[in-house]
Tab-separated table of C-alpha atoms in Angstrom:
chain	number	residue	atom	x	y	z
A	1	UNK	CA	91.942	115.175	159.033
A	2	UNK	CA	90.787	118.466	160.400
A	3	UNK	CA	92.315	121.718	159.305
A	4	UNK	CA	94.985	123.137	161.570
A	5	UNK	CA	95.024	126.781	162.640
A	6	UNK	CA	98.783	127.146	162.704
A	7	UNK	CA	99.271	128.695	159.266
A	8	UNK	CA	95.785	130.101	158.708
A	9	UNK	CA	95.013	130.758	155.079
A	10	UNK	CA	98.604	131.225	153.920
A	11	UNK	CA	100.979	128.865	152.171
A	12	UNK	CA	103.916	128.044	154.475
A	13	UNK	CA	107.293	129.372	153.401
A	14	UNK	CA	108.724	125.907	152.707
A	15	UNK	CA	105.968	125.273	150.107
A	16	UNK	CA	105.998	128.671	148.417
A	17	UNK	CA	108.531	127.558	145.807
A	18	UNK	CA	105.834	125.435	144.140
A	19	UNK	CA	103.810	128.535	143.313
A	20	UNK	CA	106.274	130.181	140.947
A	21	UNK	CA	103.549	131.783	138.826
A	22	UNK	CA	101.887	133.783	141.630
A	23	UNK	CA	102.932	135.694	144.735
A	24	UNK	CA	102.709	132.763	147.152
A	25	UNK	CA	102.947	135.061	150.179
A	26	UNK	CA	99.571	136.542	149.249
A	27	UNK	CA	97.898	133.337	148.052
A	28	UNK	CA	94.800	132.460	150.080
A	29	UNK	CA	95.053	128.685	150.577
A	30	UNK	CA	91.344	128.383	151.386
A	31	UNK	CA	89.949	130.547	148.603
A	32	UNK	CA	92.131	128.826	145.994
A	33	UNK	CA	92.127	125.376	147.566
A	34	UNK	CA	91.787	123.459	144.296
A	35	UNK	CA	94.786	125.242	142.789
A	36	UNK	CA	96.891	124.707	145.927
A	37	UNK	CA	95.959	121.022	146.202
A	38	UNK	CA	96.667	120.346	142.515
A	39	UNK	CA	100.036	122.087	142.655
A	40	UNK	CA	101.207	120.293	145.802
A	41	UNK	CA	99.934	116.889	144.674
A	42	UNK	CA	101.940	117.293	141.465
A	43	UNK	CA	105.104	119.045	142.626
A	44	UNK	CA	105.255	118.961	146.423
A	45	UNK	CA	107.920	117.298	148.521
A	46	UNK	CA	107.158	115.191	151.643
A	47	UNK	CA	107.075	118.253	153.902
A	48	UNK	CA	104.563	120.074	151.705
A	49	UNK	CA	102.510	116.882	151.354
A	50	UNK	CA	102.305	116.649	155.155
A	51	UNK	CA	101.108	120.263	155.312
A	52	UNK	CA	98.548	119.542	152.595
A	53	UNK	CA	97.190	116.538	154.496
A	54	UNK	CA	96.990	118.571	157.720
A	55	UNK	CA	95.485	121.697	156.190
A	56	UNK	CA	92.769	120.134	153.998
A	57	UNK	CA	90.343	117.338	154.730
A	58	UNK	CA	90.822	113.982	153.064
A	59	UNK	CA	87.449	114.488	151.400
A	60	UNK	CA	88.564	117.775	149.814
A	61	UNK	CA	91.880	116.368	148.565
A	62	UNK	CA	90.263	113.230	147.145
A	63	UNK	CA	87.568	115.354	145.474
A	64	UNK	CA	90.222	117.419	143.706
A	65	UNK	CA	92.242	114.313	142.826
A	66	UNK	CA	89.230	112.664	141.201
A	67	UNK	CA	88.296	115.681	139.051
A	68	UNK	CA	91.565	117.379	138.145
A	69	UNK	CA	93.080	117.408	134.682
A	70	UNK	CA	96.298	118.969	136.000
A	71	UNK	CA	98.170	115.945	137.316
A	72	UNK	CA	100.619	113.751	135.474
A	73	UNK	CA	99.763	110.069	135.244
A	74	UNK	CA	102.614	109.292	137.649
A	75	UNK	CA	101.407	111.724	140.332
A	76	UNK	CA	97.747	110.784	139.905
A	77	UNK	CA	98.604	107.094	140.186
A	78	UNK	CA	100.738	107.659	143.297
A	79	UNK	CA	97.956	109.554	145.075
A	80	UNK	CA	95.326	107.043	143.949
A	81	UNK	CA	97.349	104.287	145.618
A	82	UNK	CA	97.995	106.447	148.687
A	83	UNK	CA	94.277	107.132	149.188
A	84	UNK	CA	93.186	103.639	148.093
A	85	UNK	CA	91.122	104.886	145.155
A	86	UNK	CA	90.277	102.873	142.057
A	87	UNK	CA	92.022	104.268	138.974
A	88	UNK	CA	88.726	104.468	137.088
A	89	UNK	CA	87.500	107.156	139.523
A	90	UNK	CA	90.308	109.546	138.574
A	91	UNK	CA	89.676	111.568	135.432
A	92	UNK	CA	93.300	112.101	134.414
A	93	UNK	CA	93.958	108.338	134.576
A	94	UNK	CA	91.061	107.427	132.300
A	95	UNK	CA	91.799	106.228	128.772
A	96	UNK	CA	89.360	108.778	127.376
A	97	UNK	CA	91.271	111.651	128.980
A	98	UNK	CA	94.614	110.294	127.766
A	99	UNK	CA	93.342	110.136	124.180
A	100	UNK	CA	92.129	113.745	124.400
A	101	UNK	CA	95.383	114.875	126.014
A	102	UNK	CA	97.502	113.194	123.327
A	103	UNK	CA	95.396	114.731	120.552
A	104	UNK	CA	96.195	118.206	121.853
A	105	UNK	CA	99.836	117.620	122.770
A	106	UNK	CA	101.432	115.059	120.498
A	107	UNK	CA	104.715	114.644	122.401
């Protein structure tokens, strides 16, 4: 999907709650695209997911999804199914990553 011009580089108000650790009103959605995509893939509701899919290209979202270490297994699996991606192409779903993650955080 092509990027829309409606909201420019800013995060829409309805999605700002997912950026509790920064001032979302000042967050540049293009400059920090990876951060924005990761956060909305993990925490976003249907409305913010629609904005994400309209604002960023499928290629960009899938690229982040494949490389990120920031998603839970549940979220990563959901988005893998949504985009029709094999699980073995997503880093945070790989067995190797899970072993490393469990070694650091044993809970």
